[in-house]
PDB file of C-alpha atoms and ligand atoms in Angstrom:
ATOM      1  CA  MET A  20     -20.880   6.381  11.075  1.00  0.00           C
ATOM      2  CA  ASN A  21     -18.572   8.981  12.625  1.00  0.00           C
ATOM      3  CA  GLU A  22     -15.093   9.880  11.393  1.00  0.00           C
ATOM      4  CA  PHE A  23     -13.338   7.213  13.510  1.00  0.00           C
ATOM      5  CA  TYR A  24     -15.380   4.354  12.113  1.00  0.00           C
ATOM      6  CA  ASP A  25     -15.043   5.741   8.534  1.00  0.00           C
ATOM      7  CA  ARG A  26     -11.247   5.562   9.003  1.00  0.00           C
ATOM      8  CA  GLN A  27     -11.424   2.155  10.556  1.00  0.00           C
ATOM      9  CA  LYS A  28     -13.602   0.829   7.690  1.00  0.00           C
ATOM     10  CA  ALA A  29     -11.320   2.420   5.033  1.00  0.00           C
ATOM     11  CA  TYR A  30      -8.292   0.800   6.674  1.00  0.00           C
ATOM     12  CA  TRP A  31      -9.802  -2.717   6.623  1.00  0.00           C
ATOM     13  CA  ASP A  32     -11.339  -2.316   3.146  1.00  0.00           C
ATOM     14  CA  SER A  33      -7.872  -1.324   1.836  1.00  0.00           C
ATOM     15  CA  LEU A  34      -6.417  -4.664   3.042  1.00  0.00           C
ATOM     16  CA  ALA A  35      -9.047  -6.757   1.256  1.00  0.00           C
ATOM     17  CA  THR A  36      -6.853  -7.249  -1.859  1.00  0.00           C
ATOM     18  CA  LEU A  37      -4.364  -9.344   0.208  1.00  0.00           C
ATOM     19  CA  ASP A  38      -4.520 -13.036   0.965  1.00  0.00           C
ATOM     20  CA  PRO A  39      -7.547 -13.526   3.340  1.00  0.00           C
ATOM     21  CA  ASP A  40      -5.433 -14.324   6.432  1.00  0.00           C
ATOM     22  CA  ALA A  41      -2.831 -11.641   5.702  1.00  0.00           C
ATOM     23  CA  SER A  42      -5.558  -9.016   5.528  1.00  0.00           C
ATOM     24  CA  ILE A  43      -6.815  -9.738   9.014  1.00  0.00           C
ATOM     25  CA  ILE A  44      -3.760 -10.966  10.922  1.00  0.00           C
ATOM     26  CA  ASP A  45      -0.336  -9.765   9.707  1.00  0.00           C
ATOM     27  CA  PRO A  46      -0.184  -8.125   6.239  1.00  0.00           C
ATOM     28  CA  ARG A  47       3.686  -8.296   6.359  1.00  0.00           C
ATOM     29  CA  ASP A  48       3.728 -12.084   6.649  1.00  0.00           C
ATOM     30  CA  LYS A  49       4.445 -12.696   3.006  1.00  0.00           C
ATOM     31  CA  ARG A  50       4.919 -16.474   3.188  1.00  0.00           C
ATOM     32  CA  GLY A  51       1.834 -16.909   5.367  1.00  0.00           C
ATOM     33  CA  TYR A  52       3.327 -19.330   7.941  1.00  0.00           C
ATOM     34  CA  LYS A  53       2.920 -16.978  10.886  1.00  0.00           C
ATOM     35  CA  ASN A  54      -0.641 -16.162   9.983  1.00  0.00           C
ATOM     36  CA  ALA A  55      -1.492 -19.893   9.603  1.00  0.00           C
ATOM     37  CA  TYR A  56       0.105 -20.525  13.015  1.00  0.00           C
ATOM     38  CA  LEU A  57      -1.938 -17.742  14.658  1.00  0.00           C
ATOM     39  CA  ALA A  58      -5.102 -18.841  12.909  1.00  0.00           C
ATOM     40  CA  GLN A  59      -4.507 -22.399  14.159  1.00  0.00           C
ATOM     41  CA  MET A  60      -3.955 -21.106  17.700  1.00  0.00           C
ATOM     42  CA  ARG A  61      -7.143 -19.030  17.491  1.00  0.00           C
ATOM     43  CA  ASP A  62      -9.165 -21.955  16.171  1.00  0.00           C
ATOM     44  CA  SER A  63      -7.906 -24.508  18.659  1.00  0.00           C
ATOM     45  CA  THR A  64      -8.427 -22.079  21.575  1.00  0.00           C
ATOM     46  CA  LEU A  65     -12.009 -21.358  20.518  1.00  0.00           C
ATOM     47  CA  ARG A  66     -12.685 -25.079  19.865  1.00  0.00           C
ATOM     48  CA  GLU A  67     -11.635 -25.981  23.380  1.00  0.00           C
ATOM     49  CA  ALA A  68     -13.316 -23.006  25.104  1.00  0.00           C
ATOM     50  CA  LEU A  69     -16.624 -23.444  23.203  1.00  0.00           C
ATOM     51  CA  GLY A  70     -16.600 -27.221  23.520  1.00  0.00           C
ATOM     52  CA  VAL A  71     -16.998 -27.074  27.325  1.00  0.00           C
ATOM     53  CA  ARG A  72     -19.628 -24.246  27.164  1.00  0.00           C
ATOM     54  CA  VAL A  73     -21.988 -24.807  24.215  1.00  0.00           C
ATOM     55  CA  SER A  74     -23.420 -27.766  22.325  1.00  0.00           C
ATOM     56  CA  PRO A  75     -22.748 -28.472  18.603  1.00  0.00           C
ATOM     57  CA  GLY A  76     -25.525 -26.987  16.495  1.00  0.00           C
ATOM     58  CA  ALA A  77     -25.567 -23.820  18.652  1.00  0.00           C
ATOM     59  CA  THR A  78     -25.829 -20.457  16.938  1.00  0.00           C
ATOM     60  CA  LEU A  79     -22.807 -18.170  17.478  1.00  0.00           C
ATOM     61  CA  LEU A  80     -22.040 -14.560  16.696  1.00  0.00           C
ATOM     62  CA  ASP A  81     -18.538 -14.056  15.259  1.00  0.00           C
ATOM     63  CA  TYR A  82     -18.251 -10.326  15.823  1.00  0.00           C
ATOM     64  CA  GLY A  83     -15.645  -8.657  13.564  1.00  0.00           C
ATOM     65  CA  CYS A  84     -15.446 -11.805  11.452  1.00  0.00           C
ATOM     66  CA  GLY A  85     -13.332 -10.175   8.683  1.00  0.00           C
ATOM     67  CA  THR A  86     -12.707 -12.608   5.832  1.00  0.00           C
ATOM     68  CA  GLY A  87     -14.479 -15.434   7.698  1.00  0.00           C
ATOM     69  CA  SER A  88     -11.298 -17.189   8.712  1.00  0.00           C
ATOM     70  CA  ALA A  89     -12.606 -18.198  12.207  1.00  0.00           C
ATOM     71  CA  THR A  90     -16.184 -18.500  10.868  1.00  0.00           C
ATOM     72  CA  ILE A  91     -15.216 -21.392   8.546  1.00  0.00           C
ATOM     73  CA  ALA A  92     -13.551 -23.286  11.372  1.00  0.00           C
ATOM     74  CA  LEU A  93     -16.605 -22.781  13.611  1.00  0.00           C
ATOM     75  CA  THR A  94     -19.044 -24.065  10.945  1.00  0.00           C
ATOM     76  CA  ARG A  95     -16.816 -27.132  10.514  1.00  0.00           C
ATOM     77  CA  LEU A  96     -17.323 -27.855  14.166  1.00  0.00           C
ATOM     78  CA  GLY A  97     -21.078 -27.938  13.566  1.00  0.00           C
ATOM     79  CA  TYR A  98     -22.004 -24.470  14.775  1.00  0.00           C
ATOM     80  CA  SER A  99     -24.229 -22.094  12.854  1.00  0.00           C
ATOM     81  CA  VAL A 100     -22.550 -18.711  12.662  1.00  0.00           C
ATOM     82  CA  VAL A 101     -23.636 -15.134  12.125  1.00  0.00           C
ATOM     83  CA  GLY A 102     -20.568 -13.136  11.085  1.00  0.00           C
ATOM     84  CA  ALA A 103     -20.704  -9.363  11.508  1.00  0.00           C
ATOM     85  CA  ASP A 104     -18.116  -6.816  10.328  1.00  0.00           C
ATOM     86  CA  LEU A 105     -17.591  -3.211   9.581  1.00  0.00           C
ATOM     87  CA  SER A 106     -15.663  -3.884   6.363  1.00  0.00           C
ATOM     88  CA  THR A 107     -17.948  -4.702   3.416  1.00  0.00           C
ATOM     89  CA  SER A 108     -14.868  -5.638   1.311  1.00  0.00           C
ATOM     90  CA  LEU A 109     -13.658  -8.246   3.851  1.00  0.00           C
ATOM     91  CA  LEU A 110     -17.197  -9.506   4.184  1.00  0.00           C
ATOM     92  CA  SER A 111     -17.206 -10.241   0.419  1.00  0.00           C
ATOM     93  CA  HIS A 112     -14.279 -12.644   1.038  1.00  0.00           C
ATOM     94  CA  ALA A 113     -16.225 -14.194   3.969  1.00  0.00           C
ATOM     95  CA  ARG A 114     -19.351 -14.732   1.870  1.00  0.00           C
ATOM     96  CA  HIS A 115     -17.286 -16.257  -0.995  1.00  0.00           C
ATOM     97  CA  ARG A 116     -15.331 -18.572   1.351  1.00  0.00           C
ATOM     98  CA  CYS A 117     -18.281 -19.729   3.437  1.00  0.00           C
ATOM     99  CA  GLY A 118     -20.814 -19.927   0.550  1.00  0.00           C
ATOM    100  CA  ASP A 119     -22.067 -23.433   1.181  1.00  0.00           C
ATOM    101  CA  GLN A 120     -21.602 -23.487   4.945  1.00  0.00           C
ATOM    102  CA  ARG A 121     -23.825 -22.799   7.890  1.00  0.00           C
ATOM    103  CA  ALA A 122     -23.003 -19.115   7.980  1.00  0.00           C
ATOM    104  CA  LEU A 123     -24.605 -15.818   7.150  1.00  0.00           C
ATOM    105  CA  PHE A 124     -22.991 -12.421   7.255  1.00  0.00           C
ATOM    106  CA  VAL A 125     -24.131  -8.885   8.140  1.00  0.00           C
ATOM    107  CA  ALA A 126     -22.450  -5.510   7.677  1.00  0.00           C
ATOM    108  CA  VAL A 127     -22.454  -3.394  10.827  1.00  0.00           C
ATOM    109  CA  ASP A 128     -21.751   0.276  11.582  1.00  0.00           C
ATOM    110  CA  GLY A 129     -19.096  -0.631  14.174  1.00  0.00           C
ATOM    111  CA  ARG A 130     -21.168   0.674  17.099  1.00  0.00           C
ATOM    112  CA  SER A 131     -24.254  -1.500  17.314  1.00  0.00           C
ATOM    113  CA  VAL A 132     -25.343  -5.068  16.571  1.00  0.00           C
ATOM    114  CA  PRO A 133     -28.491  -5.458  14.427  1.00  0.00           C
ATOM    115  CA  LEU A 134     -29.643  -8.797  15.869  1.00  0.00           C
ATOM    116  CA  ARG A 135     -32.658  -9.748  18.002  1.00  0.00           C
ATOM    117  CA  ASP A 136     -32.178  -9.771  21.780  1.00  0.00           C
ATOM    118  CA  HIS A 137     -31.428 -13.237  23.302  1.00  0.00           C
ATOM    119  CA  SER A 138     -30.986 -14.791  19.831  1.00  0.00           C
ATOM    120  CA  MET A 139     -27.416 -16.143  20.171  1.00  0.00           C
ATOM    121  CA  ASP A 140     -26.038 -19.136  22.166  1.00  0.00           C
ATOM    122  CA  ALA A 141     -22.515 -17.638  22.291  1.00  0.00           C
ATOM    123  CA  ALA A 142     -20.415 -14.847  20.900  1.00  0.00           C
ATOM    124  CA  ILE A 143     -16.755 -14.819  19.932  1.00  0.00           C
ATOM    125  CA  ALA A 144     -14.388 -12.146  18.621  1.00  0.00           C
ATOM    126  CA  TYR A 145     -10.740 -12.343  17.693  1.00  0.00           C
ATOM    127  CA  GLY A 146      -8.761  -9.136  17.674  1.00  0.00           C
ATOM    128  CA  VAL A 147     -11.673  -6.779  17.305  1.00  0.00           C
ATOM    129  CA  PHE A 148     -12.323  -4.662  20.393  1.00  0.00           C
ATOM    130  CA  CYS A 149      -8.698  -3.408  20.389  1.00  0.00           C
ATOM    131  CA  TYR A 150      -9.957  -1.474  17.279  1.00  0.00           C
ATOM    132  CA  VAL A 151     -12.604   0.282  19.365  1.00  0.00           C
ATOM    133  CA  THR A 152     -10.290   2.650  21.197  1.00  0.00           C
ATOM    134  CA  ASP A 153     -12.854   4.699  23.110  1.00  0.00           C
ATOM    135  CA  GLU A 154     -13.859   3.108  26.404  1.00  0.00           C
ATOM    136  CA  ALA A 155     -17.456   4.328  26.381  1.00  0.00           C
ATOM    137  CA  GLU A 156     -17.955   3.136  22.805  1.00  0.00           C
ATOM    138  CA  ALA A 157     -16.367  -0.280  23.506  1.00  0.00           C
ATOM    139  CA  THR A 158     -18.508  -0.694  26.614  1.00  0.00           C
ATOM    140  CA  ALA A 159     -21.675   0.211  24.680  1.00  0.00           C
ATOM    141  CA  LEU A 160     -20.768  -2.180  21.832  1.00  0.00           C
ATOM    142  CA  LEU A 161     -20.060  -5.041  24.255  1.00  0.00           C
ATOM    143  CA  ALA A 162     -23.336  -4.304  26.117  1.00  0.00           C
ATOM    144  CA  GLY A 163     -25.116  -4.533  22.713  1.00  0.00           C
ATOM    145  CA  ILE A 164     -23.491  -7.912  22.122  1.00  0.00           C
ATOM    146  CA  ARG A 165     -24.495  -9.073  25.606  1.00  0.00           C
ATOM    147  CA  LYS A 166     -28.136  -8.286  24.793  1.00  0.00           C
ATOM    148  CA  THR A 167     -28.060 -10.559  21.724  1.00  0.00           C
ATOM    149  CA  LEU A 168     -26.991 -13.461  23.962  1.00  0.00           C
ATOM    150  CA  ILE A 169     -29.337 -15.749  25.839  1.00  0.00           C
ATOM    151  CA  PRO A 170     -28.728 -14.948  29.546  1.00  0.00           C
ATOM    152  CA  GLY A 171     -25.921 -17.088  30.957  1.00  0.00           C
ATOM    153  CA  SER A 172     -24.404 -17.664  27.498  1.00  0.00           C
ATOM    154  CA  PRO A 173     -20.640 -17.268  26.962  1.00  0.00           C
ATOM    155  CA  LEU A 174     -18.625 -14.486  25.348  1.00  0.00           C
ATOM    156  CA  LEU A 175     -15.058 -15.435  24.281  1.00  0.00           C
ATOM    157  CA  ILE A 176     -12.776 -12.741  23.041  1.00  0.00           C
ATOM    158  CA  ILE A 177      -9.069 -12.886  22.204  1.00  0.00           C
ATOM    159  CA  GLU A 178      -7.410  -9.509  22.467  1.00  0.00           C
ATOM    160  CA  GLN A 179      -3.982  -7.962  22.864  1.00  0.00           C
ATOM    161  CA  ALA A 180      -2.954  -6.809  26.335  1.00  0.00           C
ATOM    162  CA  ARG A 181       0.090  -4.900  27.714  1.00  0.00           C
ATOM    163  CA  ARG A 182       1.404  -3.910  31.078  1.00  0.00           C
ATOM    164  CA  HIS A 183       0.575  -0.285  30.109  1.00  0.00           C
ATOM    165  CA  ARG A 184      -2.182   0.888  27.879  1.00  0.00           C
ATOM    166  CA  THR A 185      -0.691   1.524  24.436  1.00  0.00           C
ATOM    167  CA  VAL A 186      -2.334   3.233  21.418  1.00  0.00           C
ATOM    168  CA  CYS A 187      -0.889   2.136  18.075  1.00  0.00           C
ATOM    169  CA  GLU A 188      -1.521   1.882  14.306  1.00  0.00           C
ATOM    170  CA  GLN A 189      -2.049   5.678  13.974  1.00  0.00           C
ATOM    171  CA  GLY A 190      -4.685   5.758  16.702  1.00  0.00           C
ATOM    172  CA  LEU A 191      -6.771   2.925  15.218  1.00  0.00           C
ATOM    173  CA  LYS A 192      -5.818   0.350  17.818  1.00  0.00           C
ATOM    174  CA  VAL A 193      -5.374   0.125  21.608  1.00  0.00           C
ATOM    175  CA  GLN A 194      -3.666  -2.560  23.605  1.00  0.00           C
ATOM    176  CA  ARG A 195      -5.364  -2.371  27.020  1.00  0.00           C
ATOM    177  CA  THR A 196      -4.066  -3.789  30.286  1.00  0.00           C
ATOM    178  CA  THR A 197      -5.727  -7.011  31.427  1.00  0.00           C
ATOM    179  CA  ASP A 198      -7.458  -5.048  34.217  1.00  0.00           C
ATOM    180  CA  GLN A 199      -8.862  -2.582  31.651  1.00  0.00           C
ATOM    181  CA  TRP A 200     -10.177  -5.428  29.507  1.00  0.00           C
ATOM    182  CA  ARG A 201     -11.863  -7.018  32.480  1.00  0.00           C
ATOM    183  CA  GLY A 202     -13.262  -3.612  33.492  1.00  0.00           C
ATOM    184  CA  LEU A 203     -14.731  -3.171  30.008  1.00  0.00           C
ATOM    185  CA  LEU A 204     -16.503  -6.560  30.207  1.00  0.00           C
ATOM    186  CA  ALA A 205     -17.816  -5.849  33.699  1.00  0.00           C
ATOM    187  CA  GLY A 206     -18.982  -2.399  32.635  1.00  0.00           C
ATOM    188  CA  ALA A 207     -20.905  -3.960  29.782  1.00  0.00           C
ATOM    189  CA  GLY A 208     -22.688  -6.172  32.265  1.00  0.00           C
ATOM    190  CA  PHE A 209     -20.847  -9.482  31.784  1.00  0.00           C
ATOM    191  CA  LYS A 210     -20.274 -11.754  34.825  1.00  0.00           C
ATOM    192  CA  ARG A 211     -17.824 -14.541  35.751  1.00  0.00           C
ATOM    193  CA  ILE A 212     -14.958 -12.941  33.811  1.00  0.00           C
ATOM    194  CA  GLY A 213     -11.865 -15.102  33.336  1.00  0.00           C
ATOM    195  CA  GLN A 214      -8.625 -14.795  31.415  1.00  0.00           C
ATOM    196  CA  ALA A 215      -5.785 -16.954  30.067  1.00  0.00           C
ATOM    197  CA  ILE A 216      -2.703 -15.605  28.289  1.00  0.00           C
ATOM    198  CA  LEU A 217      -2.227 -17.579  25.063  1.00  0.00           C
ATOM    199  CA  ARG A 218       1.124 -16.255  23.817  1.00  0.00           C
ATOM    200  CA  HIS A 219       3.487 -13.300  23.784  1.00  0.00           C
ATOM    201  CA  GLY A 220       3.644 -11.251  20.595  1.00  0.00           C
ATOM    202  CA  ARG A 221       7.435 -11.445  20.285  1.00  0.00           C
ATOM    203  CA  PHE A 222       7.903 -15.030  21.542  1.00  0.00           C
ATOM    204  CA  PRO A 223      11.447 -16.033  20.395  1.00  0.00           C
ATOM    205  CA  THR A 224      10.163 -18.775  18.059  1.00  0.00           C
ATOM    206  CA  THR A 225       7.832 -16.439  16.119  1.00  0.00           C
ATOM    207  CA  PRO A 226      10.540 -15.341  13.559  1.00  0.00           C
ATOM    208  CA  LEU A 227      11.384 -19.047  13.036  1.00  0.00           C
ATOM    209  CA  ILE A 228       7.771 -19.791  12.237  1.00  0.00           C
ATOM    210  CA  ARG A 229       7.578 -16.812   9.909  1.00  0.00           C
ATOM    211  CA  HIS A 230      10.551 -18.178   7.883  1.00  0.00           C
ATOM    212  CA  GLY A 231       9.042 -21.652   7.729  1.00  0.00           C
ATOM    213  CA  LEU A 232      11.729 -23.161  10.036  1.00  0.00           C
ATOM    214  CA  VAL A 233       9.331 -24.848  12.432  1.00  0.00           C
ATOM    215  CA  PRO A 234       7.550 -27.889  10.896  1.00  0.00           C
ATOM    216  CA  ARG A 235       3.770 -27.800  11.087  1.00  0.00           C
ATOM    217  CA  GLY A 236       3.813 -31.084  13.004  1.00  0.00           C
ATOM    218  CA  ALA A 237       5.480 -29.224  15.894  1.00  0.00           C
ATOM    219  CA  TRP A 238       3.080 -26.318  16.063  1.00  0.00           C
ATOM    220  CA  SER A 239       0.617 -27.780  18.572  1.00  0.00           C
ATOM    221  CA  ALA A 240       3.450 -28.575  20.996  1.00  0.00           C
ATOM    222  CA  LEU A 241       4.866 -25.068  20.532  1.00  0.00           C
ATOM    223  CA  MET A 242       1.479 -23.516  21.232  1.00  0.00           C
ATOM    224  CA  ARG A 243       1.277 -25.443  24.512  1.00  0.00           C
ATOM    225  CA  ALA A 244       4.749 -24.225  25.479  1.00  0.00           C
ATOM    226  CA  GLU A 245       3.879 -20.597  24.557  1.00  0.00           C
ATOM    227  CA  ARG A 246       0.801 -20.850  26.801  1.00  0.00           C
ATOM    228  CA  ALA A 247       2.624 -22.449  29.737  1.00  0.00           C
ATOM    229  CA  ILE A 248       5.274 -19.738  30.112  1.00  0.00           C
ATOM    230  CA  PRO A 249       2.944 -16.783  30.835  1.00  0.00           C
ATOM    231  CA  ARG A 250       1.374 -18.737  33.711  1.00  0.00           C
ATOM    232  CA  ILE A 251       4.670 -17.963  35.541  1.00  0.00           C
ATOM    233  CA  THR A 252       5.617 -14.617  34.005  1.00  0.00           C
ATOM    234  CA  GLY A 253       2.304 -12.862  33.250  1.00  0.00           C
ATOM    235  CA  VAL A 254       2.424 -10.254  30.492  1.00  0.00           C
ATOM    236  CA  TRP A 255       6.080  -9.371  29.786  1.00  0.00           C
ATOM    237  CA  PRO A 256       6.986  -5.667  30.445  1.00  0.00           C
ATOM    238  CA  TRP A 257       8.363  -5.204  26.893  1.00  0.00           C
ATOM    239  CA  ASP A 258       5.750  -7.119  24.840  1.00  0.00           C
ATOM    240  CA  TYR A 259       2.059  -7.488  24.223  1.00  0.00           C
ATOM    241  CA  ALA A 260       0.240 -10.764  24.820  1.00  0.00           C
ATOM    242  CA  ASP A 261      -2.771 -12.414  23.175  1.00  0.00           C
ATOM    243  CA  VAL A 262      -5.200 -13.085  25.958  1.00  0.00           C
ATOM    244  CA  LEU A 263      -8.448 -15.091  25.950  1.00  0.00           C
ATOM    245  CA  PHE A 264     -11.105 -13.406  28.064  1.00  0.00           C
ATOM    246  CA  SER A 265     -14.214 -15.397  28.873  1.00  0.00           C
ATOM    247  CA  ALA A 266     -17.444 -14.065  30.381  1.00  0.00           C
ATOM    248  CA  GLU A 267     -21.100 -14.821  30.782  1.00  0.00           C
ATOM    249  CA  ALA A 268     -24.073 -12.697  29.690  1.00  0.00           C
TER     250      ALA A 268
HETATM  251  C1  LIG B 182      -7.729  -8.422  13.322  1.00  0.00           C
HETATM  252  S1  LIG B 182      -9.115  -8.557  12.260  1.00  0.00           S
HETATM  253  C2  LIG B 182      -9.772 -10.074  12.844  1.00  0.00           C
HETATM  254  C3  LIG B 182     -10.725 -10.769  11.932  1.00  0.00           C
HETATM  255  C4  LIG B 182     -11.408 -12.032  12.417  1.00  0.00           C
HETATM  256  N1  LIG B 182     -11.990 -11.814  13.746  1.00  0.00           N
HETATM  257  C5  LIG B 182     -10.532 -13.255  12.374  1.00  0.00           C
HETATM  258  O1  LIG B 182     -10.338 -13.910  13.391  1.00  0.00           O
HETATM  259  O2  LIG B 182     -10.056 -13.605  11.328  1.00  0.00           O
HETATM  260  C6  LIG B 182     -10.230  -7.304  12.983  1.00  0.00           C
HETATM  261  C7  LIG B 182     -11.576  -7.271  12.304  1.00  0.00           C
HETATM  262  O3  LIG B 182     -12.408  -6.409  13.102  1.00  0.00           O
HETATM  263  C8  LIG B 182     -13.188  -5.587  12.212  1.00  0.00           C
HETATM  264  N2  LIG B 182     -13.625  -4.441  12.979  1.00  0.00           N
HETATM  265  C9  LIG B 182     -12.875  -3.441  13.494  1.00  0.00           C
HETATM  266  N3  LIG B 182     -13.617  -2.562  14.231  1.00  0.00           N
HETATM  267  C10 LIG B 182     -14.886  -3.095  14.190  1.00  0.00           C
HETATM  268  C11 LIG B 182     -16.119  -2.648  14.766  1.00  0.00           C
HETATM  269  N4  LIG B 182     -16.233  -1.571  15.545  1.00  0.00           N
HETATM  270  N5  LIG B 182     -17.187  -3.420  14.497  1.00  0.00           N
HETATM  271  C12 LIG B 182     -17.154  -4.528  13.692  1.00  0.00           C
HETATM  272  N6  LIG B 182     -16.005  -4.947  13.152  1.00  0.00           N
HETATM  273  C13 LIG B 182     -14.893  -4.270  13.402  1.00  0.00           C
HETATM  274  C14 LIG B 182     -12.287  -5.312  11.075  1.00  0.00           C
HETATM  275  O4  LIG B 182     -13.037  -4.955   9.895  1.00  0.00           O
HETATM  276  C15 LIG B 182     -11.568  -6.673  10.906  1.00  0.00           C
HETATM  277  O5  LIG B 182     -12.295  -7.524  10.066  1.00  0.00           O
END
């Protein structure tokens, strides 16, 4: 590993003492409502997007699986999952949480994927490649993931995008423009690249969710509303957006 990946690993390992969703979504969300809302959004988005692309029983790579939060949801849908992550401490949570499920976990160096070529039916990642800030490294990593996929199989990634490229979290994270994200995927050899904005980071209802003021029964409707607005506005100039990028190997 080089110094960047050492720092990245140390950062994620240091969060492993928190609640499993707080450590991988928002460590400041003390009550956990916002993290639960975002995890539900992630899981329903992946369920829909995978449902039309791969059959139940397929084997998926969950790259940057962290504490296995998405992995559990995917195994419950009938998929077999290989979770890979840089953080050995977060992976311990994942192994503990998914012990009896159809999942296995591997520690990676952050730059390469130790899996056989053409062994995966699909790959997903939630909020991972924004932590690979160097374009050449990110392209090489994505190209490595493409090689693990059976040709024609889908990659689904949910990442943060902005109108202008923004480096944050002391240089550990980058919010790329949607064009830069699509360019990365194309540079890694992926085809048929699509995108859908899922939500804006500072959507006005987010503080209400954080304080427990939006009942869980209303979350699905709110998610649909959050997704409808960016179809008209695109990424807001003052905010980041969570964007689903889809592509084929
Ligand atoms: C925002 S968390 C998301 C965790 C998980 N995908 C989820 O949905 O719960 C980002 C994860 O990416 C991992 N990560 C960051 N850079 C990585 C890299 N280069 N290779 C593998 N994992 C990485 C971190 O350790 C962390 O678990």
